Short mmCIF file of C-alpha atoms in Angstrom, two decimals:
data_model
loop_
_atom_site.label_atom_id
_atom_site.label_comp_id
_atom_site.label_asym_id
_atom_site.label_seq_id
_atom_site.Cartn_x
_atom_site.Cartn_y
_atom_site.Cartn_z
CA MET A 55 73.57 -50.66 174.37
CA GLU A 56 74.52 -48.31 170.85
CA SER A 57 78.30 -48.96 170.39
CA ARG A 58 77.72 -52.66 170.84
CA ALA A 59 75.60 -52.38 168.29
CA GLU A 60 77.27 -50.48 166.07
CA GLU A 61 81.03 -52.69 167.23
CA LEU A 62 78.61 -55.80 165.84
CA HIS A 63 77.81 -54.85 162.24
CA GLN A 64 81.65 -53.46 161.51
CA PRO A 65 82.69 -54.97 157.85
CA ILE A 66 83.39 -58.60 157.78
CA LEU A 67 86.75 -57.90 156.89
CA MET A 68 88.38 -55.57 158.58
CA SER A 69 92.15 -53.64 156.94
CA SER A 70 94.68 -53.89 158.34
CA LYS A 71 94.15 -50.01 158.85
CA GLN A 72 91.94 -51.03 161.23
CA PRO A 73 93.14 -53.13 164.77
CA SER A 74 90.67 -55.69 165.70
CA PRO A 75 90.52 -54.58 169.58
CA THR A 76 91.23 -57.91 171.03
CA LEU A 77 94.41 -58.07 168.80
CA PRO A 78 97.03 -56.22 167.73
CA PRO A 79 97.65 -54.64 164.11
CA ALA A 80 98.63 -56.56 161.56
CA GLU A 81 100.85 -55.89 158.84
CA PRO A 82 100.61 -53.25 157.13
CA GLY A 83 98.14 -53.75 153.24
CA HIS A 84 97.69 -56.85 154.69
CA LEU A 85 93.54 -58.07 155.86
CA GLU A 86 93.80 -59.31 159.23
CA VAL A 87 90.93 -62.68 160.51
CA ASN A 88 88.52 -61.18 162.13
CA SER A 89 87.04 -61.58 165.91
CA ARG A 90 83.29 -60.39 164.83
CA LEU A 91 82.87 -63.99 164.52
CA GLU A 92 83.63 -64.65 168.08
CA LYS A 93 82.22 -61.26 169.61
CA VAL A 94 78.61 -62.64 168.37
CA LEU A 95 78.64 -65.77 169.69
CA SER A 96 79.50 -65.19 172.82
CA ASP A 97 77.39 -61.77 173.05
CA THR A 98 75.29 -63.94 175.84
CA HIS A 99 73.77 -61.10 177.03
CA GLU A 100 73.12 -58.05 174.75
CA LEU A 101 71.60 -60.59 172.27
CA SER A 102 69.29 -63.25 172.34
CA TYR A 103 70.01 -67.17 171.00
CA PHE A 104 68.36 -66.97 167.28
CA LYS A 105 69.69 -63.22 166.97
CA ARG A 106 73.58 -64.44 168.07
CA LEU A 107 72.42 -67.49 165.97
CA GLN A 108 70.74 -65.41 163.28
CA MET A 109 74.09 -63.58 162.75
CA ALA A 110 76.91 -65.71 162.79
CA SER A 111 75.60 -68.04 160.30
CA TRP A 112 75.64 -64.43 157.91
CA ILE A 113 78.73 -63.94 159.02
CA GLU A 114 80.51 -67.37 158.33
CA LEU A 115 78.61 -68.48 154.76
CA LYS A 116 79.67 -64.98 153.97
CA LEU A 117 84.08 -66.21 154.85
CA LEU A 118 82.68 -70.07 153.70
CA LEU A 119 81.61 -69.64 150.26
CA PRO A 120 84.24 -66.90 149.15
CA LEU A 121 86.54 -69.53 149.39
CA ALA A 122 84.73 -72.59 148.55
CA ALA A 123 83.91 -71.75 145.17
CA PRO A 124 86.82 -71.16 143.25
CA ALA A 125 88.67 -73.69 144.83
CA ILE A 126 85.64 -76.14 143.98
CA LEU A 127 86.07 -74.26 140.14
CA VAL A 128 90.23 -74.73 140.80
CA TYR A 129 89.45 -78.75 141.54
CA LEU A 130 86.95 -79.61 138.28
CA ILE A 131 89.30 -77.61 136.09
CA ASN A 132 92.06 -80.07 137.02
CA SER A 133 90.12 -82.93 136.59
CA THR A 134 89.26 -82.14 133.86
CA MET A 135 92.44 -81.14 132.46
CA SER A 136 93.88 -85.00 132.94
CA LEU A 137 90.39 -86.24 131.51
CA SER A 138 91.14 -84.20 128.79
CA THR A 139 93.74 -85.53 127.73
CA ARG A 140 92.78 -89.40 128.15
CA MET A 141 90.06 -87.88 126.14
CA PHE A 142 92.95 -86.75 123.31
CA CYS A 143 94.40 -90.49 123.24
CA GLY A 144 91.19 -92.25 122.82
CA GLN A 145 90.79 -90.62 119.36
CA LEU A 146 94.12 -92.23 118.01
CA GLY A 147 92.35 -96.04 119.09
CA ASN A 148 91.05 -97.77 121.74
CA LEU A 149 94.82 -99.37 122.91
CA GLU A 150 95.63 -95.37 123.42
CA LEU A 151 93.17 -94.73 125.22
CA ALA A 152 93.71 -97.51 127.64
CA ALA A 153 97.11 -97.21 128.49
CA ALA A 154 96.61 -93.62 129.43
CA SER A 155 93.98 -95.05 131.63
CA LEU A 156 95.58 -97.36 133.03
CA GLY A 157 98.32 -94.59 133.29
CA ASN A 158 96.82 -91.88 134.90
CA SER A 159 94.94 -94.58 137.14
CA GLY A 160 97.61 -97.01 138.18
CA ILE A 161 100.60 -94.55 138.47
CA GLN A 162 99.83 -90.98 137.90
CA LEU A 163 97.27 -90.88 141.02
CA PHE A 164 99.21 -92.48 143.49
CA ALA A 165 101.98 -89.46 142.71
CA TYR A 166 99.01 -86.98 142.23
CA GLY A 167 96.98 -88.18 146.23
CA PHE A 168 101.03 -88.32 148.22
CA MET A 169 101.99 -85.20 146.13
CA LEU A 170 98.82 -82.69 147.42
CA GLY A 171 98.13 -85.43 151.26
CA MET A 172 102.08 -83.87 152.40
CA GLY A 173 100.67 -80.71 150.71
CA SER A 174 98.66 -80.62 153.26
CA ALA A 175 101.21 -80.26 155.47
CA VAL A 176 101.26 -76.68 154.79
CA GLU A 177 97.68 -76.85 155.06
CA THR A 178 98.31 -76.70 158.61
CA LEU A 179 100.23 -74.37 159.98
CA CYS A 180 100.24 -72.34 157.23
CA GLY A 181 96.63 -71.64 158.82
CA GLN A 182 96.43 -71.36 162.25
CA ALA A 183 100.10 -69.02 161.43
CA TYR A 184 97.91 -66.56 158.92
CA GLY A 185 94.94 -66.94 161.77
CA ALA A 186 97.73 -65.75 165.27
CA HIS A 187 99.37 -63.10 162.19
CA LYS A 188 102.72 -65.18 162.33
CA TYR A 189 103.02 -64.13 157.89
CA ASP A 190 106.64 -64.39 157.74
CA MET A 191 106.45 -67.72 158.50
CA LEU A 192 103.98 -68.86 155.82
CA GLY A 193 106.54 -68.20 152.99
CA ILE A 194 109.13 -70.14 155.51
CA TYR A 195 106.28 -72.87 155.68
CA LEU A 196 105.61 -72.93 152.00
CA GLN A 197 109.74 -72.96 151.67
CA ARG A 198 110.31 -75.54 153.80
CA ALA A 199 107.19 -77.85 152.10
CA THR A 200 108.75 -77.84 149.18
CA ILE A 201 112.21 -78.70 149.33
CA VAL A 202 110.52 -81.22 151.18
CA LEU A 203 107.95 -82.38 148.02
CA LEU A 204 111.03 -81.96 144.87
CA LEU A 205 112.66 -84.38 147.09
CA THR A 206 109.52 -86.80 147.47
CA GLY A 207 109.99 -86.52 144.11
CA ILE A 208 113.47 -88.33 143.35
CA PRO A 209 111.66 -91.71 144.55
CA MET A 210 108.86 -91.13 142.31
CA THR A 211 110.60 -90.99 139.44
CA PHE A 212 111.62 -94.02 139.82
CA ILE A 213 108.39 -96.09 140.00
CA TYR A 214 107.18 -93.09 137.05
CA ILE A 215 111.18 -94.91 134.87
CA LEU A 216 110.12 -98.47 136.34
CA SER A 217 106.30 -98.32 135.28
CA TYR A 218 106.16 -101.01 133.39
CA PRO A 219 108.09 -103.48 135.11
CA ILE A 220 105.09 -102.99 138.00
CA LEU A 221 102.36 -102.73 135.86
CA ILE A 222 103.14 -106.35 133.92
CA LEU A 223 103.27 -106.74 137.57
CA LEU A 224 99.91 -106.26 139.16
CA GLY A 225 98.33 -108.31 136.06
CA GLU A 226 98.29 -105.98 132.61
CA PRO A 227 98.72 -106.58 129.75
CA ALA A 228 102.23 -106.55 127.51
CA ALA A 229 100.78 -104.34 124.95
CA VAL A 230 98.91 -102.24 127.18
CA SER A 231 101.43 -102.03 129.72
CA SER A 232 104.21 -100.57 127.04
CA ALA A 233 101.82 -97.69 125.80
CA ALA A 234 101.01 -96.96 129.43
CA ALA A 235 104.56 -96.29 129.93
CA VAL A 236 105.38 -94.69 127.17
CA TYR A 237 102.12 -92.11 128.26
CA VAL A 238 103.42 -92.16 132.17
CA TYR A 239 107.36 -91.20 130.96
CA GLY A 240 106.00 -88.10 129.56
CA MET A 241 103.86 -86.88 132.87
CA ILE A 242 108.17 -86.99 134.44
CA PRO A 243 108.10 -83.35 134.60
CA GLN A 244 104.41 -83.49 135.86
CA ILE A 245 105.54 -84.39 139.19
CA PHE A 246 107.99 -81.25 140.72
CA ALA A 247 105.06 -79.43 138.75
CA TYR A 248 102.57 -80.74 141.82
CA ALA A 249 105.86 -80.46 143.98
CA ILE A 250 105.67 -76.73 143.99
CA ASN A 251 102.55 -76.06 143.11
CA PHE A 252 100.18 -77.95 145.91
CA PRO A 253 102.52 -75.51 148.84
CA ILE A 254 101.52 -72.72 146.88
CA GLN A 255 98.10 -73.31 146.95
CA LYS A 256 97.48 -74.44 150.59
CA PHE A 257 100.12 -71.41 151.36
CA LEU A 258 97.63 -68.80 149.40
CA GLN A 259 93.57 -70.39 150.25
CA ALA A 260 95.41 -69.96 154.13
CA GLN A 261 95.45 -66.59 153.54
CA SER A 262 91.63 -66.88 151.78
CA ILE A 263 93.23 -65.80 148.20
CA VAL A 264 91.70 -68.54 146.20
CA ALA A 265 90.31 -66.95 143.06
CA PRO A 266 93.59 -66.45 141.68
CA SER A 267 94.60 -70.31 141.81
CA ALA A 268 90.24 -70.93 139.58
CA TYR A 269 91.83 -67.36 136.93
CA ILE A 270 94.94 -69.45 136.34
CA ALA A 271 93.66 -72.42 136.05
CA ALA A 272 91.08 -71.83 133.68
CA ALA A 273 93.32 -70.24 131.47
CA THR A 274 95.68 -72.55 131.58
CA LEU A 275 93.24 -75.09 130.57
CA VAL A 276 92.04 -73.53 127.40
CA VAL A 277 96.42 -73.59 127.10
CA HIS A 278 95.97 -77.31 127.24
CA LEU A 279 93.81 -77.95 124.89
CA PHE A 280 95.21 -76.00 122.40
CA LEU A 281 98.30 -77.81 122.44
CA SER A 282 96.60 -80.32 122.93
CA TRP A 283 95.03 -80.20 120.31
CA VAL A 284 98.41 -79.53 117.97
CA VAL A 285 100.77 -81.67 119.51
CA VAL A 286 98.24 -84.50 119.29
CA TYR A 287 97.12 -84.32 115.58
CA LYS A 288 98.59 -82.22 114.16
CA LEU A 289 102.33 -83.67 115.26
CA GLY A 290 101.23 -86.90 114.99
CA LEU A 291 103.09 -87.01 119.15
CA GLY A 292 100.60 -89.63 120.18
CA LEU A 293 100.73 -90.40 123.77
CA ILE A 294 104.18 -89.23 124.88
CA GLY A 295 103.76 -85.92 122.89
CA ALA A 296 100.37 -85.71 125.17
CA SER A 297 102.07 -86.89 128.00
CA LEU A 298 104.39 -83.40 127.89
CA VAL A 299 101.39 -81.84 127.55
CA LEU A 300 100.00 -82.20 130.68
CA SER A 301 103.00 -82.22 132.25
CA LEU A 302 103.55 -78.34 130.48
CA SER A 303 99.77 -77.35 132.22
CA TRP A 304 101.38 -78.37 135.43
CA TRP A 305 104.05 -76.39 135.44
CA ILE A 306 102.02 -72.49 133.87
CA ILE A 307 100.37 -73.49 136.67
CA VAL A 308 103.21 -73.01 139.23
CA GLY A 309 104.85 -70.31 136.65
CA ALA A 310 101.30 -67.95 136.24
CA GLN A 311 101.18 -68.32 141.04
CA CYS A 312 105.08 -68.82 141.22
CA VAL A 313 104.34 -64.51 139.13
CA TYR A 314 101.30 -63.53 141.24
CA ILE A 315 103.23 -64.32 145.20
CA VAL A 316 105.90 -61.97 143.65
CA MET A 317 104.15 -59.37 142.37
CA SER A 318 100.65 -59.30 143.77
CA ASP A 319 100.31 -56.70 146.94
CA GLY A 320 98.60 -59.13 148.64
CA CYS A 321 100.90 -61.99 149.59
CA LYS A 322 103.56 -59.09 150.60
CA GLU A 323 104.07 -59.80 153.87
CA THR A 324 103.64 -63.45 153.60
CA TRP A 325 106.87 -63.79 150.83
CA LYS A 326 109.16 -62.35 152.33
CA GLY A 327 111.57 -64.35 149.52
CA LEU A 328 114.24 -66.89 150.08
CA SER A 329 115.76 -67.86 153.42
CA PHE A 330 117.92 -70.08 154.70
CA GLN A 331 115.23 -70.90 158.18
CA ALA A 332 113.67 -73.56 155.08
CA PHE A 333 116.34 -75.50 156.16
CA SER A 334 115.10 -76.73 159.64
CA GLY A 335 112.87 -77.83 160.73
CA LEU A 336 112.67 -80.07 157.60
CA CYS A 337 112.49 -83.57 159.73
CA ASP A 338 109.76 -82.31 162.07
CA PHE A 339 108.07 -81.19 158.65
CA VAL A 340 108.64 -84.66 157.49
CA LYS A 341 106.87 -86.26 160.03
CA LEU A 342 104.09 -83.62 159.65
CA SER A 343 103.17 -83.94 155.96
CA GLY A 344 104.07 -87.93 155.52
CA ALA A 345 100.83 -88.19 158.14
CA SER A 346 99.27 -86.18 155.75
CA ALA A 347 100.32 -88.23 152.60
CA VAL A 348 99.36 -91.47 154.20
CA MET A 349 95.47 -90.39 155.03
CA LEU A 350 95.01 -89.62 151.77
CA CYS A 351 96.64 -91.70 149.77
CA LEU A 352 94.74 -94.37 151.46
CA GLU A 353 91.57 -92.84 150.70
CA THR A 354 92.52 -93.16 146.99
CA TRP A 355 93.93 -96.42 146.80
CA TYR A 356 90.77 -97.61 148.58
CA PHE A 357 88.81 -96.82 145.58
CA GLN A 358 91.48 -97.73 143.11
CA ILE A 359 91.73 -101.57 144.90
CA LEU A 360 87.44 -101.48 144.40
CA VAL A 361 87.60 -101.25 141.09
CA LEU A 362 90.06 -103.91 140.57
CA ILE A 363 88.27 -105.94 142.59
CA SER A 364 84.75 -105.37 140.21
CA GLY A 365 87.19 -106.97 137.66
CA LEU A 366 86.60 -110.23 139.37
CA VAL A 367 83.73 -111.14 140.27
CA ASP A 368 80.55 -112.51 137.86
CA ASN A 369 80.27 -111.00 134.86
CA PRO A 370 83.46 -108.35 135.06
CA GLU A 371 82.81 -106.24 131.74
CA LEU A 372 79.39 -105.85 132.66
CA SER A 373 80.28 -104.54 137.33
CA LEU A 374 82.95 -102.96 135.24
CA ASP A 375 80.89 -100.81 133.21
CA SER A 376 78.72 -100.06 134.97
CA LEU A 377 80.86 -99.38 138.50
CA ALA A 378 83.65 -97.07 136.38
CA ILE A 379 80.44 -94.66 135.79
CA CYS A 380 78.83 -94.56 139.00
CA MET A 381 82.52 -93.72 139.92
CA THR A 382 82.88 -90.79 137.63
CA ILE A 383 79.92 -89.74 138.98
CA THR A 384 80.83 -89.71 142.43
CA GLY A 385 84.24 -88.75 141.08
CA TRP A 386 82.88 -85.29 139.16
CA LEU A 387 80.36 -84.75 142.08
CA LEU A 388 82.88 -85.35 144.73
CA MET A 389 84.68 -82.40 143.70
CA VAL A 390 82.45 -79.59 144.98
CA SER A 391 83.28 -81.76 148.42
CA PHE A 392 87.02 -81.14 147.88
CA GLY A 393 86.21 -77.06 148.10
CA PHE A 394 84.32 -77.29 150.64
CA ASN A 395 87.78 -79.39 152.51
CA ALA A 396 89.49 -76.96 151.47
CA ALA A 397 87.18 -74.25 152.92
CA ALA A 398 86.90 -75.91 156.32
CA SER A 399 90.51 -76.40 156.75
CA VAL A 400 91.07 -72.95 155.48
CA ARG A 401 88.09 -71.47 158.40
CA VAL A 402 89.57 -73.24 161.06
CA SER A 403 93.08 -73.24 161.30
CA ASN A 404 92.77 -69.94 160.64
CA GLU A 405 90.73 -69.40 163.56
CA LEU A 406 92.05 -71.64 165.94
CA GLY A 407 95.82 -69.19 165.22
CA ALA A 408 94.04 -66.32 165.80
CA GLY A 409 92.59 -67.26 169.20
CA ASN A 410 88.94 -68.15 168.03
CA PRO A 411 87.71 -71.09 170.24
CA LYS A 412 84.35 -70.67 169.66
CA SER A 413 84.24 -69.26 165.73
CA ALA A 414 85.86 -72.88 164.53
CA LYS A 415 83.44 -74.47 166.51
CA PHE A 416 80.53 -72.70 164.76
CA SER A 417 82.27 -73.09 160.92
CA VAL A 418 82.79 -76.76 161.95
CA VAL A 419 78.58 -76.97 162.05
CA ILE A 420 77.81 -74.00 159.13
CA VAL A 421 80.42 -76.14 156.75
CA ASN A 422 79.57 -79.16 157.56
CA LEU A 423 75.07 -77.86 156.71
CA VAL A 424 76.28 -76.96 153.91
CA SER A 425 78.05 -79.34 152.21
CA PHE A 426 75.67 -81.91 153.34
CA THR A 427 72.17 -79.35 152.88
CA ILE A 428 73.84 -79.80 148.64
CA ALA A 429 75.65 -83.41 148.36
CA VAL A 430 71.04 -84.15 149.25
CA MET A 431 70.27 -82.68 146.82
CA GLU A 432 72.93 -84.29 144.60
CA ALA A 433 71.26 -87.55 145.84
CA VAL A 434 67.62 -86.97 144.98
CA ALA A 435 68.78 -85.50 141.17
CA VAL A 436 70.99 -89.47 140.77
CA LEU A 437 68.25 -91.10 142.18
CA ALA A 438 66.17 -89.44 139.22
CA LEU A 439 67.28 -89.47 136.36
CA ARG A 440 68.52 -93.13 137.95
CA HIS A 441 67.17 -95.05 134.37
CA VAL A 442 68.85 -92.22 132.09
CA ILE A 443 72.01 -91.24 133.91
CA SER A 444 74.40 -93.98 132.11
CA TYR A 445 73.34 -92.66 128.50
CA ALA A 446 75.83 -89.39 129.11
CA PHE A 447 78.40 -92.64 129.12
CA THR A 448 76.94 -95.50 127.12
CA SER A 449 74.19 -96.41 124.66
CA GLY A 450 73.80 -100.55 126.25
CA GLU A 451 71.12 -100.48 127.85
CA THR A 452 72.66 -103.65 130.15
CA VAL A 453 74.85 -100.85 131.43
CA ALA A 454 72.19 -98.29 131.75
CA ALA A 455 69.61 -101.53 133.80
CA ALA A 456 72.32 -102.37 135.73
CA VAL A 457 73.62 -98.25 136.48
CA SER A 458 69.88 -97.45 137.94
CA GLU A 459 70.69 -100.10 140.27
CA LEU A 460 73.84 -99.43 141.50
CA CYS A 461 72.06 -95.47 142.10
CA PRO A 462 70.60 -96.12 145.67
CA TYR A 463 73.99 -96.80 146.16
CA LEU A 464 75.83 -93.32 144.07
CA ALA A 465 73.33 -91.56 146.51
CA VAL A 466 74.30 -93.04 150.26
CA THR A 467 77.34 -92.70 149.21
CA LEU A 468 77.31 -89.24 147.89
CA ILE A 469 75.42 -88.47 151.08
CA LEU A 470 78.77 -88.95 153.20
CA ASN A 471 80.08 -87.78 150.55
CA GLY A 472 78.76 -84.60 152.10
CA VAL A 473 79.93 -84.66 155.23
CA GLN A 474 83.24 -87.15 155.32
CA PRO A 475 85.47 -85.20 153.27
CA VAL A 476 84.35 -82.16 154.08
CA LEU A 477 85.57 -83.55 158.47
CA SER A 478 88.38 -84.45 156.92
CA GLY A 479 89.29 -81.01 155.28
CA VAL A 480 88.37 -79.81 159.95
CA ALA A 481 90.79 -82.48 160.75
CA VAL A 482 93.55 -80.73 158.73
CA GLY A 483 92.83 -77.56 160.30
CA CYS A 484 93.60 -78.68 163.54
CA GLY A 485 96.01 -81.16 162.77
CA TRP A 486 94.63 -84.86 163.40
CA GLN A 487 96.96 -86.14 160.18
CA ALA A 488 97.99 -89.32 162.30
CA PHE A 489 95.20 -89.70 163.84
CA VAL A 490 92.63 -89.95 160.39
CA ALA A 491 95.58 -92.18 159.25
CA TYR A 492 94.80 -94.53 161.43
CA VAL A 493 90.79 -94.74 160.73
CA ASN A 494 91.01 -94.35 157.35
CA VAL A 495 93.60 -98.03 157.97
CA GLY A 496 91.03 -99.74 160.27
CA CYS A 497 87.69 -97.65 158.22
CA TYR A 498 88.93 -98.90 154.76
CA TYR A 499 90.71 -101.37 155.38
CA VAL A 500 90.01 -103.36 157.96
CA VAL A 501 86.51 -102.87 157.65
CA GLY A 502 85.38 -101.75 154.01
CA ILE A 503 87.26 -103.95 151.56
CA PRO A 504 86.42 -106.91 153.31
CA LEU A 505 82.96 -106.69 154.31
CA GLY A 506 83.19 -105.82 150.23
CA CYS A 507 84.79 -109.03 149.47
CA LEU A 508 81.98 -110.85 151.80
CA LEU A 509 78.69 -109.80 150.34
CA GLY A 510 80.65 -108.82 146.44
CA PHE A 511 80.83 -113.23 146.28
CA LYS A 512 80.46 -115.34 149.19
CA PHE A 513 76.88 -113.55 149.28
CA HIS A 514 76.98 -112.90 145.28
CA LEU A 515 75.50 -109.19 145.16
CA GLY A 516 78.79 -108.49 142.35
CA ALA A 517 78.95 -104.71 141.99
CA LYS A 518 76.73 -104.17 144.30
CA GLY A 519 78.40 -105.70 147.13
CA ILE A 520 81.48 -104.64 146.37
CA TRP A 521 80.13 -101.10 147.31
CA SER A 522 78.01 -101.76 149.64
CA GLY A 523 81.64 -102.58 151.78
CA MET A 524 82.32 -98.97 150.16
CA ILE A 525 79.37 -97.60 151.73
CA GLY A 526 80.40 -99.86 155.01
CA GLY A 527 83.89 -98.30 155.49
CA THR A 528 82.93 -94.17 154.23
CA ALA A 529 79.91 -94.54 157.44
CA MET A 530 82.36 -95.44 159.90
CA GLN A 531 84.74 -93.17 159.54
CA THR A 532 82.09 -90.75 158.96
CA LEU A 533 80.91 -91.69 162.49
CA ILE A 534 83.48 -91.80 164.00
CA LEU A 535 85.65 -88.54 162.36
CA LEU A 536 82.09 -87.26 163.40
CA TRP A 537 82.11 -88.77 167.15
CA VAL A 538 85.45 -86.90 168.18
CA THR A 539 84.67 -83.57 166.21
CA PHE A 540 81.54 -83.81 168.58
CA ARG A 541 84.16 -84.12 171.31
CA THR A 542 86.23 -81.69 171.45
CA ASP A 543 87.48 -79.29 173.70
CA TRP A 544 87.89 -76.33 170.96
CA ASN A 545 89.67 -73.83 174.35
CA LYS A 546 92.39 -76.67 174.12
CA GLU A 547 93.20 -77.49 170.47
CA VAL A 548 93.69 -72.77 170.34
CA GLU A 549 96.62 -74.00 173.26
CA LYS A 550 97.95 -76.85 170.05
CA ALA A 551 98.34 -74.63 168.04
CA LYS A 552 99.74 -71.60 169.52
CA THR A 553 102.55 -74.66 171.00
CA ARG A 554 102.78 -75.95 167.51
CA LEU A 555 103.41 -72.50 166.19
CA ASP A 556 105.93 -71.92 168.53
CA LYS A 557 107.34 -75.44 168.10
CA TRP A 558 108.05 -74.37 164.43
CA GLU A 559 108.70 -70.88 164.17
CA ASP A 560 112.52 -70.01 164.14
CA LYS A 561 113.25 -68.51 168.09
CA LYS A 562 116.85 -67.38 167.35
CA ASP A 563 116.09 -65.74 164.15
CA ARG A 564 113.50 -64.23 165.68
CA ALA A 565 114.97 -62.78 167.77
CA ILE A 566 118.05 -61.77 165.51
CA PHE A 567 115.47 -59.82 163.46
CA GLU A 568 113.22 -58.16 165.84
CA GLU A 569 116.87 -57.27 167.67
CA LEU A 570 118.03 -55.98 163.92
CA ILE A 571 114.97 -54.83 163.14
CA ASP A 572 114.34 -52.86 167.32
CA GLU A 573 118.15 -51.33 166.16
#
């Protein structure tokens, strides 16, 4: 009994110099996924139910929060960099502000969502490989993803080059489209920064290395603000200068992360340098990353389409202003959910790769409870400030009244966003991207948009009707993902993770490598 109690009170993260009793020793100098949580959840004889729940919750929170907090910071800083660029452009004039906003929401956001979605494939594979102690494969997955995303960046470049005719085709004014095209041209280098950054980001997250990315992003934001001020105001380079600085800032992030991976002891077992193995299995990798991209892009486009539809209702200027304010608030608070999305993906994939089904299931429960609790507090704050919240954006009383009417819908959306993105992170951790893509099509485009149009135009509810449609689609998606997650056989998911890793691992090359080691 005493030895059992001592075992359960070991440190949560054990050094690889202290091998886990049930798993093979980790590589030297590397932290391994610990099985302590699985032991606590499995100990039905010596620990009472409430004692197990208390100990397991404490263990999980100590693993979860250090992942989520820096991830939230990274997403907020990345969003702030883009927002600050638009603010600098706005100081040049209304045309420049409209051009930067259109270029960002119409063109750049598409590339961001697509590249980030494709990078989620790395999140699944690296997370499960890390949990399974196949550390050498993480670097291979990183290189494969980078190759695929760099190749994807080539057709993306043509979309940026053709941004002017594309915007004209979408019905945008010629003057704004022309200026937006100039802004977009300066963001072409950013495409290839995305192609390298997102795989690196997921590679590091899979190893629970999140804080360095936050420090790098924070330092880059300071540099970005200074360079934007110099280029836009002192050198007078206008839109093209502002967007080129934004591209440069992303490349600074990429360079700093590459230096960290190469120089840090934390990645010495997962990064072994460039390898020809990276060029094998690219077709299969494209399929998985493509499903991830579609999953995320369908969500991104959904919100963009709703904004476009709002411009067609009665009194479109008021509808667009009120909806834009509420969407901005949603976007900022959504960064919190995105942080828990990343944490959920890492925790679930690590535990599945380590063969810990009970831990994976328990992680899903805890991360959803924490995120949901924070979302409820956000919703209460929004409702309490509903009559004054719009004055942070505009002094108009008419807009303030319209925003106040939308705040109850905003509060419901925030609560749903406390669960839905986290469940999407669970889906990425399990490798369910293709399934979620189909769910998104049905919920958003078959239910959400038609329902919003029906309520907004047929029943003359305007922005409230369109937002109600968004709530309907998101609620349906959340319920489906909740049901699927609830019905999941986590033992089977562990087996699927093992099968997936065996499939993606180059057995022939690995056998040769092991034979050379033996010799």
